[in-house]
PDB file of C-alpha atoms in Angstrom:
ATOM      1  CA  MET S   1      77.953  82.458 182.101  1.00  0.00           C
ATOM      2  CA  THR S   2      77.380  82.255 185.869  1.00  0.00           C
ATOM      3  CA  SER S   3      76.475  79.084 187.713  1.00  0.00           C
ATOM      4  CA  GLU S   4      75.765  78.363 191.375  1.00  0.00           C
ATOM      5  CA  ILE S   5      76.570  75.159 193.202  1.00  0.00           C
ATOM      6  CA  THR S   6      74.854  74.800 196.580  1.00  0.00           C
ATOM      7  CA  ALA S   7      76.897  73.579 199.521  1.00  0.00           C
ATOM      8  CA  GLY S   8      74.612  73.667 202.542  1.00  0.00           C
ATOM      9  CA  SER S   9      76.288  76.749 204.006  1.00  0.00           C
ATOM     10  CA  SER S  10      75.544  80.464 204.154  1.00  0.00           C
ATOM     11  CA  SER S  11      79.203  81.268 203.391  1.00  0.00           C
ATOM     12  CA  GLU S  12      79.683  82.137 199.739  1.00  0.00           C
ATOM     13  CA  VAL S  13      82.886  81.954 197.705  1.00  0.00           C
ATOM     14  CA  THR S  14      83.115  83.235 194.144  1.00  0.00           C
ATOM     15  CA  LEU S  15      85.279  81.044 191.935  1.00  0.00           C
ATOM     16  CA  VAL S  16      86.659  82.991 188.955  1.00  0.00           C
ATOM     17  CA  VAL S  17      87.884  80.678 186.223  1.00  0.00           C
ATOM     18  CA  ASN S  18      89.903  81.191 183.059  1.00  0.00           C
ATOM     19  CA  PRO S  19      89.111  78.108 180.933  1.00  0.00           C
ATOM     20  CA  THR S  20      92.070  78.792 178.618  1.00  0.00           C
ATOM     21  CA  ALA S  21      94.707  79.205 181.371  1.00  0.00           C
ATOM     22  CA  GLY S  22      97.606  76.781 181.039  1.00  0.00           C
ATOM     23  CA  ARG S  23      96.216  75.392 177.747  1.00  0.00           C
ATOM     24  CA  GLY S  24      93.013  74.239 179.400  1.00  0.00           C
ATOM     25  CA  ARG S  25      94.328  73.497 182.884  1.00  0.00           C
ATOM     26  CA  GLY S  26      92.176  76.312 184.262  1.00  0.00           C
ATOM     27  CA  ALA S  27      88.972  74.620 183.120  1.00  0.00           C
ATOM     28  CA  ARG S  28      90.110  71.216 184.376  1.00  0.00           C
ATOM     29  CA  ALA S  29      91.080  72.694 187.753  1.00  0.00           C
ATOM     30  CA  ALA S  30      87.697  74.321 188.382  1.00  0.00           C
ATOM     31  CA  ALA S  31      85.806  71.120 189.258  1.00  0.00           C
ATOM     32  CA  PRO S  32      88.186  69.748 191.927  1.00  0.00           C
ATOM     33  CA  ALA S  33      88.638  73.240 193.389  1.00  0.00           C
ATOM     34  CA  ALA S  34      84.872  73.743 193.651  1.00  0.00           C
ATOM     35  CA  ALA S  35      84.432  70.260 195.127  1.00  0.00           C
ATOM     36  CA  ALA S  36      87.037  70.925 197.819  1.00  0.00           C
ATOM     37  CA  LEU S  37      85.356  74.196 198.782  1.00  0.00           C
ATOM     38  CA  ARG S  38      81.935  72.493 198.888  1.00  0.00           C
ATOM     39  CA  GLU S  39      83.330  69.760 201.119  1.00  0.00           C
ATOM     40  CA  ALA S  40      84.587  72.485 203.466  1.00  0.00           C
ATOM     41  CA  GLY S  41      81.041  73.829 203.735  1.00  0.00           C
ATOM     42  CA  PHE S  42      81.026  76.764 201.358  1.00  0.00           C
ATOM     43  CA  LEU S  43      78.477  77.868 198.806  1.00  0.00           C
ATOM     44  CA  VAL S  44      80.391  78.180 195.531  1.00  0.00           C
ATOM     45  CA  ARG S  45      79.399  80.605 192.814  1.00  0.00           C
ATOM     46  CA  GLY S  46      81.327  80.078 189.593  1.00  0.00           C
ATOM     47  CA  VAL S  47      82.108  82.991 187.251  1.00  0.00           C
ATOM     48  CA  VAL S  48      83.293  82.368 183.691  1.00  0.00           C
ATOM     49  CA  GLY S  49      83.057  85.494 181.550  1.00  0.00           C
ATOM     50  CA  SER S  50      82.650  85.526 177.802  1.00  0.00           C
ATOM     51  CA  ASP S  51      85.923  87.477 177.757  1.00  0.00           C
ATOM     52  CA  ALA S  52      88.204  89.203 180.279  1.00  0.00           C
ATOM     53  CA  PRO S  53      86.155  92.435 180.590  1.00  0.00           C
ATOM     54  CA  ASP S  54      82.981  90.401 181.117  1.00  0.00           C
ATOM     55  CA  ALA S  55      84.660  88.227 183.748  1.00  0.00           C
ATOM     56  CA  LEU S  56      85.927  91.337 185.544  1.00  0.00           C
ATOM     57  CA  ARG S  57      82.487  92.923 185.458  1.00  0.00           C
ATOM     58  CA  ARG S  58      80.908  89.802 186.935  1.00  0.00           C
ATOM     59  CA  THR S  59      83.598  89.552 189.620  1.00  0.00           C
ATOM     60  CA  ARG S  60      83.086  93.178 190.613  1.00  0.00           C
ATOM     61  CA  GLU S  61      79.351  92.499 190.860  1.00  0.00           C
ATOM     62  CA  ALA S  62      80.065  89.586 193.194  1.00  0.00           C
ATOM     63  CA  VAL S  63      82.287  91.780 195.376  1.00  0.00           C
ATOM     64  CA  ALA S  64      79.658  94.529 195.461  1.00  0.00           C
ATOM     65  CA  GLY S  65      77.061  91.884 196.339  1.00  0.00           C
ATOM     66  CA  GLY S  66      78.992  90.859 199.451  1.00  0.00           C
ATOM     67  CA  THR S  67      80.626  87.574 198.474  1.00  0.00           C
ATOM     68  CA  GLY S  68      82.747  86.156 201.272  1.00  0.00           C
ATOM     69  CA  ALA S  69      85.810  85.696 199.084  1.00  0.00           C
ATOM     70  CA  VAL S  70      87.029  85.592 195.492  1.00  0.00           C
ATOM     71  CA  VAL S  71      89.153  82.621 194.432  1.00  0.00           C
ATOM     72  CA  ALA S  72      91.107  82.958 191.170  1.00  0.00           C
ATOM     73  CA  VAL S  73      91.587  79.644 189.340  1.00  0.00           C
ATOM     74  CA  GLY S  74      94.251  79.966 186.659  1.00  0.00           C
ATOM     75  CA  GLY S  75      97.608  81.654 186.239  1.00  0.00           C
ATOM     76  CA  ASP S  76      99.002  85.106 186.876  1.00  0.00           C
ATOM     77  CA  GLY S  77      96.669  86.614 184.289  1.00  0.00           C
ATOM     78  CA  MET S  78      93.658  85.356 186.228  1.00  0.00           C
ATOM     79  CA  VAL S  79      95.130  86.694 189.466  1.00  0.00           C
ATOM     80  CA  SER S  80      95.658  90.042 187.748  1.00  0.00           C
ATOM     81  CA  LEU S  81      92.025  90.158 186.655  1.00  0.00           C
ATOM     82  CA  ALA S  82      90.754  89.285 190.133  1.00  0.00           C
ATOM     83  CA  LEU S  83      92.963  91.935 191.726  1.00  0.00           C
ATOM     84  CA  GLN S  84      91.189  94.658 189.781  1.00  0.00           C
ATOM     85  CA  ALA S  85      87.978  93.639 191.568  1.00  0.00           C
ATOM     86  CA  VAL S  86      89.174  92.971 195.131  1.00  0.00           C
ATOM     87  CA  ALA S  87      92.231  95.195 195.764  1.00  0.00           C
ATOM     88  CA  GLY S  88      91.504  97.965 198.210  1.00  0.00           C
ATOM     89  CA  THR S  89      88.270  96.273 199.379  1.00  0.00           C
ATOM     90  CA  ALA S  90      87.449  94.077 202.361  1.00  0.00           C
ATOM     91  CA  THR S  91      86.924  91.032 200.110  1.00  0.00           C
ATOM     92  CA  PRO S  92      89.796  88.540 200.407  1.00  0.00           C
ATOM     93  CA  LEU S  93      91.448  86.737 197.485  1.00  0.00           C
ATOM     94  CA  GLY S  94      92.443  83.100 197.268  1.00  0.00           C
ATOM     95  CA  VAL S  95      94.603  81.637 194.496  1.00  0.00           C
ATOM     96  CA  VAL S  96      94.322  78.161 192.973  1.00  0.00           C
ATOM     97  CA  ALA S  97      97.319  77.927 190.666  1.00  0.00           C
ATOM     98  CA  ALA S  98      96.378  76.382 187.311  1.00  0.00           C
ATOM     99  CA  GLY S  99      98.257  78.403 184.711  1.00  0.00           C
ATOM    100  CA  SER S 100     101.554  78.222 182.884  1.00  0.00           C
ATOM    101  CA  GLY S 101     103.646  80.642 184.948  1.00  0.00           C
ATOM    102  CA  ASN S 102     102.031  80.778 188.406  1.00  0.00           C
ATOM    103  CA  ASP S 103     104.631  83.221 189.673  1.00  0.00           C
ATOM    104  CA  TYR S 104     102.384  84.730 192.337  1.00  0.00           C
ATOM    105  CA  ALA S 105     101.468  81.327 193.742  1.00  0.00           C
ATOM    106  CA  ARG S 106     105.136  80.324 193.617  1.00  0.00           C
ATOM    107  CA  ALA S 107     106.159  83.427 195.582  1.00  0.00           C
ATOM    108  CA  LEU S 108     103.557  82.640 198.244  1.00  0.00           C
ATOM    109  CA  GLY S 109     104.490  78.969 198.528  1.00  0.00           C
ATOM    110  CA  LEU S 110     101.050  77.831 197.340  1.00  0.00           C
ATOM    111  CA  PRO S 111     100.399  74.416 195.729  1.00  0.00           C
ATOM    112  CA  LEU S 112     101.153  74.322 192.003  1.00  0.00           C
ATOM    113  CA  GLY S 113      99.106  72.087 189.716  1.00  0.00           C
ATOM    114  CA  ALA S 114      97.088  70.674 192.625  1.00  0.00           C
ATOM    115  CA  PRO S 115      93.731  72.482 192.526  1.00  0.00           C
ATOM    116  CA  ALA S 116      92.021  70.480 195.272  1.00  0.00           C
ATOM    117  CA  ALA S 117      94.941  71.081 197.639  1.00  0.00           C
ATOM    118  CA  GLY S 118      95.000  74.763 196.724  1.00  0.00           C
ATOM    119  CA  ALA S 119      91.275  75.124 197.392  1.00  0.00           C
ATOM    120  CA  ARG S 120      91.503  73.227 200.698  1.00  0.00           C
ATOM    121  CA  LEU S 121      94.218  75.640 201.800  1.00  0.00           C
ATOM    122  CA  VAL S 122      91.948  78.594 200.927  1.00  0.00           C
ATOM    123  CA  ALA S 123      89.136  77.004 202.952  1.00  0.00           C
ATOM    124  CA  ASP S 124      91.426  76.376 205.925  1.00  0.00           C
ATOM    125  CA  VAL S 125      92.547  80.008 206.008  1.00  0.00           C
ATOM    126  CA  LEU S 126      88.963  81.267 205.684  1.00  0.00           C
ATOM    127  CA  LYS S 127      87.810  79.052 208.553  1.00  0.00           C
ATOM    128  CA  GLY S 128      90.929  79.564 210.658  1.00  0.00           C
ATOM    129  CA  PRO S 129      93.333  82.506 210.895  1.00  0.00           C
ATOM    130  CA  GLY S 130      91.672  84.534 208.154  1.00  0.00           C
ATOM    131  CA  PRO S 131      93.299  86.607 205.423  1.00  0.00           C
ATOM    132  CA  ARG S 132      96.584  88.402 205.832  1.00  0.00           C
ATOM    133  CA  PRO S 133      97.331  91.866 204.412  1.00  0.00           C
ATOM    134  CA  VAL S 134      99.935  92.004 201.636  1.00  0.00           C
ATOM    135  CA  ASP S 135     101.310  94.744 199.385  1.00  0.00           C
ATOM    136  CA  LEU S 136     100.388  95.381 195.775  1.00  0.00           C
ATOM    137  CA  GLY S 137     101.789  97.633 193.082  1.00  0.00           C
ATOM    138  CA  ARG S 138      99.599 100.284 191.478  1.00  0.00           C
ATOM    139  CA  VAL S 139     100.053 102.122 188.193  1.00  0.00           C
ATOM    140  CA  GLY S 140      97.302 104.658 187.681  1.00  0.00           C
ATOM    141  CA  GLY S 141      94.131 102.637 188.249  1.00  0.00           C
ATOM    142  CA  ARG S 142      95.774  99.253 187.594  1.00  0.00           C
ATOM    143  CA  TRP S 143      96.956  96.868 190.336  1.00  0.00           C
ATOM    144  CA  PHE S 144      99.729  94.281 190.003  1.00  0.00           C
ATOM    145  CA  ALA S 145     101.005  91.543 192.288  1.00  0.00           C
ATOM    146  CA  THR S 146     104.333  90.323 190.879  1.00  0.00           C
ATOM    147  CA  VAL S 147     106.725  92.184 188.563  1.00  0.00           C
ATOM    148  CA  LEU S 148     106.478  95.197 186.287  1.00  0.00           C
ATOM    149  CA  ALA S 149     108.806  94.605 183.329  1.00  0.00           C
ATOM    150  CA  SER S 150     110.214  97.059 180.803  1.00  0.00           C
ATOM    151  CA  GLY S 151     112.980  96.982 178.239  1.00  0.00           C
ATOM    152  CA  PHE S 152     114.326  93.799 176.659  1.00  0.00           C
ATOM    153  CA  ASP S 153     111.721  91.519 178.247  1.00  0.00           C
ATOM    154  CA  SER S 154     108.797  93.770 177.281  1.00  0.00           C
ATOM    155  CA  LYS S 155     110.179  94.002 173.721  1.00  0.00           C
ATOM    156  CA  VAL S 156     110.159  90.194 173.564  1.00  0.00           C
ATOM    157  CA  ASN S 157     106.539  90.217 174.711  1.00  0.00           C
ATOM    158  CA  ASP S 158     105.629  92.890 172.164  1.00  0.00           C
ATOM    159  CA  ARG S 159     107.227  90.985 169.307  1.00  0.00           C
ATOM    160  CA  GLY S 160     105.785  87.650 170.425  1.00  0.00           C
ATOM    161  CA  ASN S 161     102.292  89.118 170.627  1.00  0.00           C
ATOM    162  CA  ARG S 162     102.603  90.350 167.033  1.00  0.00           C
ATOM    163  CA  MET S 163     103.626  86.888 165.761  1.00  0.00           C
ATOM    164  CA  ARG S 164     100.117  85.520 165.339  1.00  0.00           C
ATOM    165  CA  ARG S 165     101.102  82.819 162.874  1.00  0.00           C
ATOM    166  CA  THR S 166     103.517  81.171 165.303  1.00  0.00           C
ATOM    167  CA  ILE S 167     101.611  79.099 167.855  1.00  0.00           C
ATOM    168  CA  GLY S 168     102.386  78.575 171.506  1.00  0.00           C
ATOM    169  CA  ARG S 169     105.484  79.393 173.520  1.00  0.00           C
ATOM    170  CA  PHE S 170     107.757  78.982 170.476  1.00  0.00           C
ATOM    171  CA  ARG S 171     106.772  82.417 169.243  1.00  0.00           C
ATOM    172  CA  TYR S 172     108.329  83.947 172.363  1.00  0.00           C
ATOM    173  CA  GLU S 173     111.504  81.934 171.928  1.00  0.00           C
ATOM    174  CA  ILE S 174     111.690  83.141 168.318  1.00  0.00           C
ATOM    175  CA  ALA S 175     110.919  86.668 169.494  1.00  0.00           C
ATOM    176  CA  MET S 176     113.763  86.484 172.033  1.00  0.00           C
ATOM    177  CA  LEU S 177     116.242  85.444 169.337  1.00  0.00           C
ATOM    178  CA  ALA S 178     115.055  88.329 167.145  1.00  0.00           C
ATOM    179  CA  GLU S 179     115.409  90.837 169.983  1.00  0.00           C
ATOM    180  CA  LEU S 180     118.865  89.503 170.842  1.00  0.00           C
ATOM    181  CA  ALA S 181     119.911  90.145 167.258  1.00  0.00           C
ATOM    182  CA  ALA S 182     118.638  93.735 167.551  1.00  0.00           C
ATOM    183  CA  LEU S 183     119.892  94.284 171.120  1.00  0.00           C
ATOM    184  CA  ALA S 184     120.599  97.909 171.971  1.00  0.00           C
ATOM    185  CA  PRO S 185     120.564  99.765 175.287  1.00  0.00           C
ATOM    186  CA  VAL S 186     117.465 101.776 176.160  1.00  0.00           C
ATOM    187  CA  PRO S 187     117.929 105.315 177.571  1.00  0.00           C
ATOM    188  CA  TYR S 188     115.873 105.554 180.777  1.00  0.00           C
ATOM    189  CA  ARG S 189     115.009 108.286 183.213  1.00  0.00           C
ATOM    190  CA  LEU S 190     114.566 106.565 186.574  1.00  0.00           C
ATOM    191  CA  THR S 191     113.201 108.358 189.639  1.00  0.00           C
ATOM    192  CA  LEU S 192     112.935 106.683 193.055  1.00  0.00           C
ATOM    193  CA  ASP S 193     111.660 107.874 196.423  1.00  0.00           C
ATOM    194  CA  ASP S 194     114.449 110.415 196.826  1.00  0.00           C
ATOM    195  CA  GLY S 195     113.129 112.352 193.834  1.00  0.00           C
ATOM    196  CA  VAL S 196     116.491 112.410 192.057  1.00  0.00           C
ATOM    197  CA  GLU S 197     116.090 111.664 188.346  1.00  0.00           C
ATOM    198  CA  ARG S 198     118.761 109.243 187.165  1.00  0.00           C
ATOM    199  CA  GLU S 199     119.600 109.088 183.463  1.00  0.00           C
ATOM    200  CA  ILE S 200     120.790 105.577 182.682  1.00  0.00           C
ATOM    201  CA  GLU S 201     121.198 103.225 179.759  1.00  0.00           C
ATOM    202  CA  ALA S 202     119.823  99.794 180.526  1.00  0.00           C
ATOM    203  CA  THR S 203     118.899  96.514 178.894  1.00  0.00           C
ATOM    204  CA  LEU S 204     115.877  96.237 181.164  1.00  0.00           C
ATOM    205  CA  VAL S 205     114.372  97.587 184.369  1.00  0.00           C
ATOM    206  CA  ALA S 206     112.122  95.348 186.492  1.00  0.00           C
ATOM    207  CA  VAL S 207     110.052  96.556 189.456  1.00  0.00           C
ATOM    208  CA  GLY S 208     109.275  93.644 191.767  1.00  0.00           C
ATOM    209  CA  ASN S 209     106.582  93.346 194.402  1.00  0.00           C
ATOM    210  CA  THR S 210     107.494  89.642 194.442  1.00  0.00           C
ATOM    211  CA  SER S 211     110.536  87.884 193.106  1.00  0.00           C
ATOM    212  CA  SER S 212     109.765  86.216 189.784  1.00  0.00           C
ATOM    213  CA  TYR S 213     108.057  86.447 186.398  1.00  0.00           C
ATOM    214  CA  GLY S 214     107.942  84.328 183.269  1.00  0.00           C
ATOM    215  CA  GLY S 215     107.394  81.063 185.125  1.00  0.00           C
ATOM    216  CA  GLY S 216     110.224  81.201 187.643  1.00  0.00           C
ATOM    217  CA  LEU S 217     112.692  83.829 186.399  1.00  0.00           C
ATOM    218  CA  ARG S 218     113.824  85.333 189.711  1.00  0.00           C
ATOM    219  CA  ILE S 219     114.534  88.780 188.314  1.00  0.00           C
ATOM    220  CA  CYS S 220     113.997  90.479 191.722  1.00  0.00           C
ATOM    221  CA  PRO S 221     115.129  87.707 194.090  1.00  0.00           C
ATOM    222  CA  GLY S 222     115.006  89.815 197.244  1.00  0.00           C
ATOM    223  CA  ALA S 223     111.502  91.193 196.719  1.00  0.00           C
ATOM    224  CA  GLY S 224     108.775  90.460 199.271  1.00  0.00           C
ATOM    225  CA  CYS S 225     105.151  91.545 199.386  1.00  0.00           C
ATOM    226  CA  GLU S 226     104.963  92.514 203.064  1.00  0.00           C
ATOM    227  CA  ASP S 227     107.698  95.135 203.441  1.00  0.00           C
ATOM    228  CA  GLY S 228     106.094  98.155 201.742  1.00  0.00           C
ATOM    229  CA  LEU S 229     108.884  98.373 199.159  1.00  0.00           C
ATOM    230  CA  PHE S 230     109.648  97.329 195.594  1.00  0.00           C
ATOM    231  CA  ASP S 231     112.933  95.782 194.549  1.00  0.00           C
ATOM    232  CA  VAL S 232     114.046  97.522 191.352  1.00  0.00           C
ATOM    233  CA  THR S 233     116.466  95.434 189.271  1.00  0.00           C
ATOM    234  CA  VAL S 234     118.401  97.294 186.592  1.00  0.00           C
ATOM    235  CA  VAL S 235     120.339  95.273 184.023  1.00  0.00           C
ATOM    236  CA  GLY S 236     122.656  97.862 182.529  1.00  0.00           C
ATOM    237  CA  ALA S 237     123.783  98.264 178.951  1.00  0.00           C
ATOM    238  CA  CYS S 238     125.604  95.122 177.876  1.00  0.00           C
ATOM    239  CA  SER S 239     126.580  93.056 174.861  1.00  0.00           C
ATOM    240  CA  ARG S 240     124.689  90.043 173.568  1.00  0.00           C
ATOM    241  CA  ALA S 241     127.438  87.787 174.907  1.00  0.00           C
ATOM    242  CA  THR S 242     127.149  89.300 178.392  1.00  0.00           C
ATOM    243  CA  LEU S 243     123.353  89.058 178.397  1.00  0.00           C
ATOM    244  CA  LEU S 244     123.552  85.407 177.364  1.00  0.00           C
ATOM    245  CA  ARG S 245     125.934  84.775 180.286  1.00  0.00           C
ATOM    246  CA  VAL S 246     123.771  86.656 182.778  1.00  0.00           C
ATOM    247  CA  PHE S 247     120.392  85.271 181.684  1.00  0.00           C
ATOM    248  CA  PRO S 248     120.771  81.661 182.964  1.00  0.00           C
ATOM    249  CA  ARG S 249     121.640  83.053 186.411  1.00  0.00           C
ATOM    250  CA  VAL S 250     118.175  84.662 186.645  1.00  0.00           C
ATOM    251  CA  TYR S 251     116.632  81.243 187.361  1.00  0.00           C
ATOM    252  CA  ARG S 252     118.638  81.094 190.613  1.00  0.00           C
ATOM    253  CA  GLY S 253     118.536  84.823 191.313  1.00  0.00           C
ATOM    254  CA  THR S 254     122.332  85.021 191.345  1.00  0.00           C
ATOM    255  CA  HIS S 255     122.455  87.526 188.467  1.00  0.00           C
ATOM    256  CA  VAL S 256     122.257  90.367 190.996  1.00  0.00           C
ATOM    257  CA  GLY S 257     125.917  89.735 191.786  1.00  0.00           C
ATOM    258  CA  HIS S 258     126.998  90.514 188.217  1.00  0.00           C
ATOM    259  CA  ARG S 259     128.694  93.845 187.595  1.00  0.00           C
ATOM    260  CA  VAL S 260     126.072  94.989 185.053  1.00  0.00           C
ATOM    261  CA  VAL S 261     123.197  94.516 187.532  1.00  0.00           C
ATOM    262  CA  THR S 262     122.164  96.967 190.248  1.00  0.00           C
ATOM    263  CA  VAL S 263     119.262  96.736 192.705  1.00  0.00           C
ATOM    264  CA  HIS S 264     117.387  99.600 194.370  1.00  0.00           C
ATOM    265  CA  ARG S 265     114.582  99.564 196.939  1.00  0.00           C
ATOM    266  CA  ALA S 266     111.795 102.105 196.834  1.00  0.00           C
ATOM    267  CA  SER S 267     108.076 102.521 197.446  1.00  0.00           C
ATOM    268  CA  ARG S 268     107.616 104.772 194.401  1.00  0.00           C
ATOM    269  CA  VAL S 269     109.270 104.335 191.003  1.00  0.00           C
ATOM    270  CA  THR S 270     108.910 106.496 187.894  1.00  0.00           C
ATOM    271  CA  LEU S 271     110.195 105.137 184.585  1.00  0.00           C
ATOM    272  CA  ALA S 272     110.465 107.109 181.359  1.00  0.00           C
ATOM    273  CA  ALA S 273     111.846 105.539 178.179  1.00  0.00           C
ATOM    274  CA  GLY S 274     110.939 104.591 174.648  1.00  0.00           C
ATOM    275  CA  ALA S 275     109.591 101.224 175.750  1.00  0.00           C
ATOM    276  CA  THR S 276     106.415  99.494 176.830  1.00  0.00           C
ATOM    277  CA  ALA S 277     105.689  97.883 180.186  1.00  0.00           C
ATOM    278  CA  TYR S 278     104.019  94.665 181.317  1.00  0.00           C
ATOM    279  CA  ALA S 279     102.867  93.728 184.820  1.00  0.00           C
ATOM    280  CA  ASP S 280     101.817  90.220 185.883  1.00  0.00           C
ATOM    281  CA  GLY S 281     102.467  89.335 182.229  1.00  0.00           C
ATOM    282  CA  GLU S 282      99.739  91.713 181.045  1.00  0.00           C
ATOM    283  CA  PRO S 283     100.406  94.823 178.917  1.00  0.00           C
ATOM    284  CA  LEU S 284     100.334  98.169 180.730  1.00  0.00           C
ATOM    285  CA  GLY S 285     101.224 100.362 177.772  1.00  0.00           C
ATOM    286  CA  ALA S 286     103.995 102.768 176.885  1.00  0.00           C
ATOM    287  CA  LEU S 287     106.251 104.500 179.374  1.00  0.00           C
ATOM    288  CA  PRO S 288     106.404 106.910 181.169  1.00  0.00           C
ATOM    289  CA  LEU S 289     104.612 105.563 184.216  1.00  0.00           C
ATOM    290  CA  THR S 290     104.787 105.714 187.986  1.00  0.00           C
ATOM    291  CA  ALA S 291     104.405 102.589 190.114  1.00  0.00           C
ATOM    292  CA  ARG S 292     103.529 102.856 193.796  1.00  0.00           C
ATOM    293  CA  CYS S 293     103.766 100.103 196.386  1.00  0.00           C
ATOM    294  CA  VAL S 294     100.541 100.106 198.416  1.00  0.00           C
ATOM    295  CA  PRO S 295     101.011  98.331 201.760  1.00  0.00           C
ATOM    296  CA  GLY S 296      98.203  95.997 202.804  1.00  0.00           C
ATOM    297  CA  ALA S 297      96.187  96.627 199.634  1.00  0.00           C
ATOM    298  CA  LEU S 298      95.121  92.965 199.386  1.00  0.00           C
ATOM    299  CA  ARG S 299      93.582  90.615 201.959  1.00  0.00           C
ATOM    300  CA  LEU S 300      95.196  87.336 200.893  1.00  0.00           C
ATOM    301  CA  LEU S 301      93.941  83.849 201.701  1.00  0.00           C
ATOM    302  CA  ALA S 302      97.301  82.196 202.254  1.00  0.00           C
ATOM    303  CA  PRO S 303      99.181  81.018 205.346  1.00  0.00           C
ATOM    304  CA  ALA S 304     101.683  83.390 206.913  1.00  0.00           C
ATOM    305  CA  PRO S 305     105.257  82.684 205.794  1.00  0.00           C
TER     306      PRO S 305
END
């Protein structure tokens, strides 16, 4: 459905809400976010689709209709949906973090779990310095903001998504244990900007536009979204015992110092392997694929770092 809340201003903001984000936090965050934007003098149009394709269609209609900004209320999945409507256009994007992971908001230093504060920040940027250009990743026609994952982590996602009878995050913990038991290196063909195809065996390869995924796992700790480059983290072939030693270090980003980990920087990355890929936590499909870093693809409503 679509609703409109008048605010006594000609400036319109489209609030895109995922009511299921963060186990209902998205729905609960919508009201204080809308109220904060109204108090700042904006006309707020709320978009809640019947499903993701419907929400995307409605958001694209708002962009085509000249909305002043799109504000995604939810987690990284909601940001991902909004990107497909605003990336490459003049319409800026604001983020009110109300999901489970919130890795994009975390990378940008935005308020977490404080929807009114997040919306007030969006309003301040709109009324003050205006949006800033930031990089996005692009795979075919799909945009992503955080990390493209393939290998062990995407296998965990695949298995967890198939475990329909196990509810909540526990299915992914169970899926991780199952994938650890079946751990085997994946043969990759990796091609970076230099065009040299590298044949490697790896546990996983992550392509980062920003630093983290999975709710704070800093898999690409040096990645930044304003340098025109990806950080490509390769965790090489290793035993279960080694992976279990390396994994806790990902929370601090210190895993990149381990001997099985290498990091590359590139604006274009091609991956080929018998694996699937996820970006912003959403499935992209089977490899091979090519990811390109597109400088300034998004006009972001966030303060400069």
